[in-house]
Coordinates of C-alpha atoms in Angstrom, one line a residue:
M351 CA 23.2 -48.3 -37.0
K352 CA 21.6 -51.0 -34.5
L353 CA 19.8 -49.3 -31.4
L354 CA 19.3 -51.8 -28.5
R355 CA 17.0 -50.9 -25.4
N356 CA 17.3 -51.9 -21.9
E357 CA 20.5 -53.7 -22.1
K358 CA 22.2 -55.4 -19.3
L359 CA 25.4 -54.2 -19.0
R360 CA 26.9 -57.1 -17.3
N361 CA 26.8 -58.9 -20.8
Y362 CA 29.2 -56.1 -22.2
L363 CA 31.7 -56.1 -19.0
T364 CA 34.3 -58.8 -18.5
M365 CA 33.8 -58.4 -14.5
R366 CA 29.8 -59.6 -15.1
L367 CA 28.3 -56.9 -13.0
G368 CA 26.2 -53.6 -13.3
G369 CA 22.5 -52.7 -14.3
S370 CA 21.2 -51.8 -17.4
A371 CA 21.4 -49.2 -19.9
S372 CA 18.8 -47.3 -21.6
F373 CA 20.0 -47.7 -25.1
V374 CA 23.1 -49.5 -26.4
A375 CA 24.2 -48.2 -29.9
E376 CA 26.3 -50.4 -32.0
I377 CA 28.9 -48.4 -34.0
N378 CA 30.3 -49.9 -37.3
Q379 CA 31.2 -46.8 -39.1
K380 CA 32.0 -43.3 -37.9
S381 CA 29.3 -41.5 -39.6
E382 CA 26.8 -43.4 -36.8
I383 CA 28.8 -41.5 -34.1
A384 CA 27.3 -38.2 -35.0
D385 CA 23.7 -39.7 -35.6
V386 CA 23.8 -41.2 -32.0
M387 CA 25.2 -38.0 -30.8
N388 CA 22.2 -36.0 -32.5
F389 CA 20.0 -38.3 -30.9
A390 CA 21.6 -38.0 -27.3
R391 CA 21.2 -34.5 -27.7
E392 CA 17.7 -34.6 -28.9
H393 CA 16.8 -36.7 -25.9
Q394 CA 19.1 -35.1 -23.3
L395 CA 20.7 -38.2 -23.1
K396 CA 24.2 -38.8 -21.4
T397 CA 26.6 -41.2 -23.5
F398 CA 29.4 -43.5 -22.6
V399 CA 31.9 -45.3 -25.1
L400 CA 32.5 -48.8 -24.6
G401 CA 34.9 -51.3 -26.2
E402 CA 35.4 -54.9 -25.2
G403 CA 34.2 -53.8 -21.6
S404 CA 37.6 -55.2 -20.3
N405 CA 38.7 -52.5 -18.4
T406 CA 35.1 -51.0 -17.4
L407 CA 33.0 -51.2 -14.6
A408 CA 29.0 -50.5 -14.2
N409 CA 27.2 -49.9 -10.9
D410 CA 23.9 -51.4 -9.8
D411 CA 21.7 -48.6 -11.0
G412 CA 23.1 -49.2 -14.7
F413 CA 23.2 -46.2 -16.8
E414 CA 20.4 -43.7 -18.1
G415 CA 21.9 -42.9 -21.5
I416 CA 23.4 -44.3 -24.5
I417 CA 26.4 -46.7 -24.4
L418 CA 28.3 -46.5 -27.8
H419 CA 29.6 -49.9 -28.7
M420 CA 32.7 -49.2 -30.5
K421 CA 32.7 -52.0 -33.3
I422 CA 34.6 -49.9 -36.2
K423 CA 37.1 -52.5 -38.1
G424 CA 39.4 -52.5 -40.7
F425 CA 42.9 -50.9 -41.4
K426 CA 44.7 -48.4 -43.7
L427 CA 48.1 -48.4 -44.4
I428 CA 49.2 -44.7 -44.4
N429 CA 53.1 -44.8 -44.9
E430 CA 56.0 -47.4 -45.3
D431 CA 59.6 -47.0 -45.8
Y432 CA 62.9 -48.6 -45.2
E433 CA 62.6 -48.5 -41.4
S434 CA 59.0 -48.4 -40.4
V435 CA 55.1 -48.7 -41.6
T436 CA 52.5 -46.7 -40.4
I437 CA 49.0 -47.7 -40.2
Q438 CA 45.4 -46.5 -39.3
F439 CA 43.3 -48.7 -37.5
G440 CA 39.4 -48.6 -36.8
A441 CA 38.9 -48.1 -33.1
G442 CA 37.0 -51.5 -32.8
N443 CA 39.9 -53.6 -33.8
I444 CA 40.9 -56.0 -30.9
L445 CA 44.4 -54.9 -29.8
D446 CA 45.7 -58.2 -29.4
E447 CA 44.7 -59.0 -33.0
I448 CA 46.8 -56.2 -34.0
V449 CA 49.8 -57.5 -31.9
A450 CA 49.5 -60.6 -33.4
E451 CA 49.2 -59.6 -37.0
S452 CA 52.3 -57.2 -36.4
C453 CA 54.2 -60.0 -35.1
R454 CA 53.8 -62.2 -38.0
H455 CA 55.0 -59.5 -40.3
N456 CA 58.2 -58.9 -38.1
L457 CA 56.8 -55.4 -36.9
S458 CA 57.9 -54.5 -33.3
G459 CA 57.0 -51.8 -31.1
I460 CA 53.7 -53.3 -29.3
E461 CA 54.6 -56.9 -29.0
A462 CA 55.0 -56.7 -25.1
M463 CA 51.6 -55.8 -25.3
S464 CA 50.3 -59.3 -26.1
M465 CA 47.1 -60.3 -24.4
I466 CA 46.0 -57.2 -23.1
P467 CA 42.4 -57.2 -23.5
G468 CA 40.2 -54.5 -25.3
T469 CA 40.6 -52.6 -28.6
I470 CA 42.7 -50.4 -29.8
G471 CA 40.3 -47.3 -29.5
A472 CA 40.7 -47.8 -25.9
A473 CA 44.3 -48.1 -25.6
P474 CA 45.1 -44.2 -25.7
V475 CA 42.7 -43.4 -22.9
Q476 CA 44.8 -44.6 -20.3
N477 CA 47.9 -45.3 -22.6
V478 CA 47.8 -49.1 -21.9
G479 CA 51.1 -50.9 -21.8
A480 CA 52.8 -53.9 -20.3
Y481 CA 56.3 -55.1 -19.7
G482 CA 58.4 -51.8 -20.6
Q483 CA 55.9 -51.0 -23.7
D484 CA 53.1 -48.7 -23.6
I485 CA 50.7 -47.2 -26.7
S486 CA 52.4 -43.8 -26.6
Q487 CA 55.6 -45.2 -27.7
T488 CA 54.5 -45.9 -31.2
F489 CA 51.5 -43.6 -31.6
V490 CA 51.2 -41.3 -34.2
E491 CA 47.8 -39.8 -34.3
L492 CA 44.1 -40.6 -33.8
E493 CA 40.7 -39.5 -35.3
A494 CA 37.9 -38.6 -32.7
Y495 CA 34.6 -36.9 -32.5
D496 CA 34.6 -33.7 -30.6
T497 CA 31.4 -33.6 -28.5
I498 CA 31.7 -30.0 -27.7
E499 CA 32.2 -28.7 -31.4
N500 CA 30.5 -31.4 -33.2
C501 CA 32.9 -32.1 -35.7
F502 CA 35.7 -35.1 -36.2
V503 CA 39.3 -33.9 -35.3
T504 CA 42.9 -35.3 -35.4
L505 CA 45.0 -35.6 -32.0
D506 CA 48.8 -36.1 -32.3
K507 CA 50.8 -37.4 -29.5
N508 CA 51.5 -34.0 -27.7
D509 CA 47.6 -33.2 -27.9
C510 CA 47.2 -36.6 -25.9
E511 CA 49.6 -35.7 -23.1
F512 CA 50.5 -39.2 -22.3
S513 CA 51.8 -40.2 -19.1
Y514 CA 52.1 -43.5 -17.2
R515 CA 48.6 -45.1 -17.5
M516 CA 47.2 -41.5 -18.2
S517 CA 46.2 -39.0 -20.9
I518 CA 43.9 -36.2 -21.4
F519 CA 40.8 -38.5 -22.6
R520 CA 41.1 -39.8 -18.5
G521 CA 41.9 -36.3 -17.3
K522 CA 41.1 -32.9 -18.6
A523 CA 39.2 -34.1 -21.6
W524 CA 37.2 -36.9 -20.1
R525 CA 34.0 -37.9 -22.0
R526 CA 35.0 -35.1 -24.6
Y527 CA 36.2 -37.2 -27.6
I528 CA 34.9 -40.3 -29.3
I529 CA 37.8 -42.3 -30.6
C530 CA 37.2 -44.0 -34.0
S531 CA 40.7 -44.6 -35.4
V532 CA 44.3 -44.8 -34.0
T533 CA 47.4 -44.5 -36.3
L534 CA 50.6 -46.1 -35.2
R535 CA 54.3 -46.4 -36.5
L536 CA 55.8 -49.8 -36.2
R537 CA 59.5 -50.5 -36.8
K538 CA 60.5 -53.1 -39.3
G539 CA 62.9 -55.6 -37.7
N540 CA 63.5 -57.4 -34.4
P541 CA 62.9 -55.9 -31.2
R542 CA 66.1 -54.3 -29.3
P543 CA 66.9 -55.3 -25.7
P544 CA 66.8 -54.8 -22.8
F545 CA 63.6 -56.4 -22.4
Y546 CA 61.6 -56.1 -19.1
K547 CA 63.2 -58.7 -16.6
P548 CA 60.5 -61.4 -16.5
V549 CA 60.4 -61.5 -20.1
E550 CA 64.6 -61.8 -20.4
E551 CA 64.4 -64.6 -17.7
V552 CA 62.1 -66.6 -20.2
L553 CA 64.3 -65.9 -23.3
R554 CA 67.4 -67.0 -21.4
E555 CA 65.7 -70.1 -20.1
R556 CA 64.7 -70.9 -23.9
G557 CA 68.4 -70.2 -24.8
L558 CA 67.6 -67.3 -27.2
T559 CA 70.0 -64.5 -27.9
Q560 CA 68.7 -63.0 -31.3
Y561 CA 64.7 -62.1 -30.9
T562 CA 62.1 -61.8 -33.2
P563 CA 58.7 -59.8 -32.3
Q564 CA 57.0 -63.2 -32.2
M565 CA 59.8 -64.5 -29.8
I566 CA 58.8 -61.6 -27.5
R567 CA 54.9 -62.4 -27.9
D568 CA 55.3 -65.8 -27.0
A569 CA 57.4 -65.1 -23.6
V570 CA 55.0 -62.5 -23.0
M571 CA 51.7 -64.9 -23.3
D572 CA 53.3 -67.7 -21.5
I573 CA 53.8 -64.9 -18.5
R574 CA 50.3 -63.6 -18.6
K575 CA 48.8 -67.0 -19.1
W576 CA 50.0 -67.9 -15.6
K577 CA 49.5 -64.5 -14.0
L578 CA 46.3 -63.6 -15.6
P579 CA 43.0 -65.3 -15.3
D580 CA 40.9 -65.6 -18.5
P581 CA 38.0 -63.5 -18.0
N582 CA 35.9 -66.1 -20.1
L583 CA 36.5 -68.3 -17.3
I584 CA 36.8 -66.3 -14.2
P585 CA 35.2 -62.8 -14.6
N586 CA 37.7 -60.0 -13.8
S587 CA 38.8 -56.8 -15.3
G588 CA 42.5 -57.2 -15.4
S589 CA 44.8 -55.2 -13.3
F590 CA 42.4 -53.4 -11.1
F591 CA 44.7 -51.0 -9.4
K592 CA 47.5 -48.6 -10.9
N593 CA 50.9 -49.3 -10.0
A594 CA 51.7 -46.8 -6.9
M595 CA 53.7 -43.8 -7.6
I596 CA 55.8 -42.3 -4.5
D597 CA 58.6 -40.0 -3.9
Q598 CA 62.3 -40.6 -2.7
N599 CA 61.4 -40.1 0.9
K600 CA 58.5 -42.9 0.7
L601 CA 61.0 -45.2 -0.8
E602 CA 63.6 -44.9 1.4
E603 CA 61.0 -45.3 4.4
L604 CA 59.5 -48.8 2.8
R605 CA 63.4 -49.8 1.8
S606 CA 64.4 -49.6 5.6
S607 CA 61.8 -52.3 6.3
Y608 CA 61.7 -53.9 2.8
P609 CA 65.3 -53.7 1.7
H610 CA 64.6 -55.7 -1.6
L611 CA 61.9 -53.5 -2.9
K612 CA 61.9 -52.9 -6.6
A613 CA 61.3 -49.5 -7.7
F614 CA 61.5 -47.8 -11.3
Y615 CA 62.2 -44.2 -11.5
M616 CA 59.5 -42.6 -13.8
G617 CA 61.0 -38.9 -13.5
N618 CA 59.9 -35.6 -11.8
G619 CA 61.0 -37.2 -8.6
K620 CA 58.6 -40.1 -8.6
Y621 CA 59.2 -43.9 -8.5
K622 CA 56.8 -46.7 -9.3
I623 CA 56.4 -49.6 -7.0
S624 CA 54.1 -52.6 -7.5
T625 CA 50.9 -52.3 -5.8
G626 CA 50.6 -56.0 -6.4
W627 CA 53.4 -56.2 -4.0
L628 CA 51.6 -54.0 -1.4
I629 CA 48.5 -56.0 -1.6
E630 CA 50.4 -59.1 -1.1
Q631 CA 52.5 -57.9 1.8
A632 CA 49.2 -56.5 3.4
G633 CA 48.2 -60.4 3.6
L634 CA 45.3 -60.2 1.1
K635 CA 46.7 -62.3 -1.7
G636 CA 43.9 -65.0 -2.4
V637 CA 41.6 -63.5 0.1
L638 CA 37.6 -63.8 -0.4
M639 CA 35.7 -60.9 0.7
H640 CA 32.0 -60.4 -0.5
G641 CA 32.1 -62.6 -3.5
M642 CA 35.3 -61.0 -4.6
Q643 CA 38.6 -62.6 -4.5
V644 CA 42.1 -61.2 -4.9
Y645 CA 43.5 -63.5 -7.6
D646 CA 46.0 -65.9 -6.0
R647 CA 48.6 -65.5 -8.5
N648 CA 48.6 -61.8 -9.0
A649 CA 47.4 -59.5 -6.3
L650 CA 46.7 -56.8 -8.8
V651 CA 43.9 -58.7 -10.2
L652 CA 40.4 -58.7 -8.5
T653 CA 38.3 -61.5 -9.6
N654 CA 34.6 -62.1 -9.4
I655 CA 33.8 -65.5 -7.7
S656 CA 30.4 -65.2 -6.6
A657 CA 29.3 -61.6 -6.4
Y658 CA 26.0 -60.3 -8.1
S659 CA 26.2 -56.7 -7.3
Y660 CA 28.6 -54.0 -7.9
E661 CA 28.2 -52.8 -4.2
S662 CA 29.8 -56.2 -3.1
L663 CA 32.7 -55.3 -5.5
A664 CA 32.8 -51.7 -3.9
Q665 CA 33.2 -53.3 -0.2
A666 CA 35.9 -55.3 -1.3
R667 CA 37.8 -52.7 -3.2
E668 CA 37.4 -50.3 0.0
E669 CA 38.7 -52.9 2.2
I670 CA 41.6 -53.7 0.2
M671 CA 42.5 -49.9 -0.2
K672 CA 41.9 -49.1 3.6
K673 CA 44.4 -52.2 4.7
V674 CA 47.1 -50.9 2.4
E675 CA 46.8 -47.3 3.4
D676 CA 46.8 -48.5 7.2
I677 CA 49.9 -50.5 6.7
F678 CA 51.9 -48.3 4.4
G679 CA 50.5 -45.1 4.2
I680 CA 50.0 -45.5 0.6
T681 CA 46.9 -44.4 -1.1
I682 CA 46.1 -47.1 -4.1
V683 CA 44.2 -45.8 -7.0
Q684 CA 41.5 -47.8 -9.1
E685 CA 42.9 -48.2 -12.8
V686 CA 39.3 -49.8 -14.2
L687 CA 37.2 -47.4 -15.7
E688 CA 33.3 -46.6 -14.4
I689 CA 30.5 -45.9 -16.6
E690 CA 28.9 -42.8 -15.1

C-alpha cells in the first residue's frame, strides 16, 4: 500500500480546487482497505473514499484524514447463460472503459452511459446514469467494507435502495461502506428501443433502423462531446446540479408560462424537469462569476475558468441557486459530492 502525506487534493479532482489531505492511501487490493481503516482508528483520523475525482469537490481547508484512492482493477466472470453475462468488476476500473468493452462484445445495458467519467465503484453511490439508463438497471450486487462492523459484506439491489441519483451510500449509510467491487448483469444482443429522444434523433439522422450497443455508444459520445467540456482541458465536475423534482401543482404552474416545458414522471407524484433549463431561463447560461462559468453549451455544468479557491466556487453556486429560487420558487440541489 502506498501512503502519501500532505497531498494537494486539487491534483486528484477534475475541478482543480481544494486544499491538502493529511494522507492519501492508494488502494490496489481489498485487503489494504482493512489496513488503512485500522491505521485511521489507531490515529483517530477521518476517512474518505475517492475514485477519479470527477464528481467530488474539496474545500480550501482540505481534509484532516486519509483519502482512500480506489485503484482496485480487474474483473471476474461470475455467470454466463443464453441471454446474459454477469461480471464482477474491481471498484477502481474506469466506468467508460467497462462500457466500451461491453459494446465491443455486443453486450447491452450500459451503452448510454458512455463517457460518464469516474470509476465503477463510485457508480452505485448516486446511481449514475444518462440518456434513460442508470447503474441500478444492470446492478446485481457489490462487495464493500463495513466500517461499523469492520468486515466485508455483500449488498444486493434491494439493500442499496436506488432511486434517481440516490442510494443508501449517499443517504442513511453515507461513509459507512467502502465499495471494493461491483457486479453487473449485461444482456447479450442489441439494445431495445425506444431510446432517449436526443439519441433517437442522432440515430434517425444517420439512417439507422437496427441498433447495436456500439451504435448507441457512438451516438451518445457525439452528443456528450458537444454538450460537455473535457475536464482535461476545462476543469469541471460534469453535471453540477441534480435535475429538479417537482409535484404536479408546480408543473402546472410552470407550464402556464412555459407550455412546452418537458417533464418526466418519476412516480410518487413527482416529475423531473431540467435544471439546466431553469438556469438557462434565469439568464445564467455562459455567465462568468467569481472565476466560474456556467458552460455555454450546457447550463447544468459549472466550469473553472480562473478560480483558485473553493470559496469562489461556493459564491458562484449560491448566486445560481438564489436566482433560480427567486424566479421559479424551486430549490436546486448540488449533485457533486464534497470531501468532509
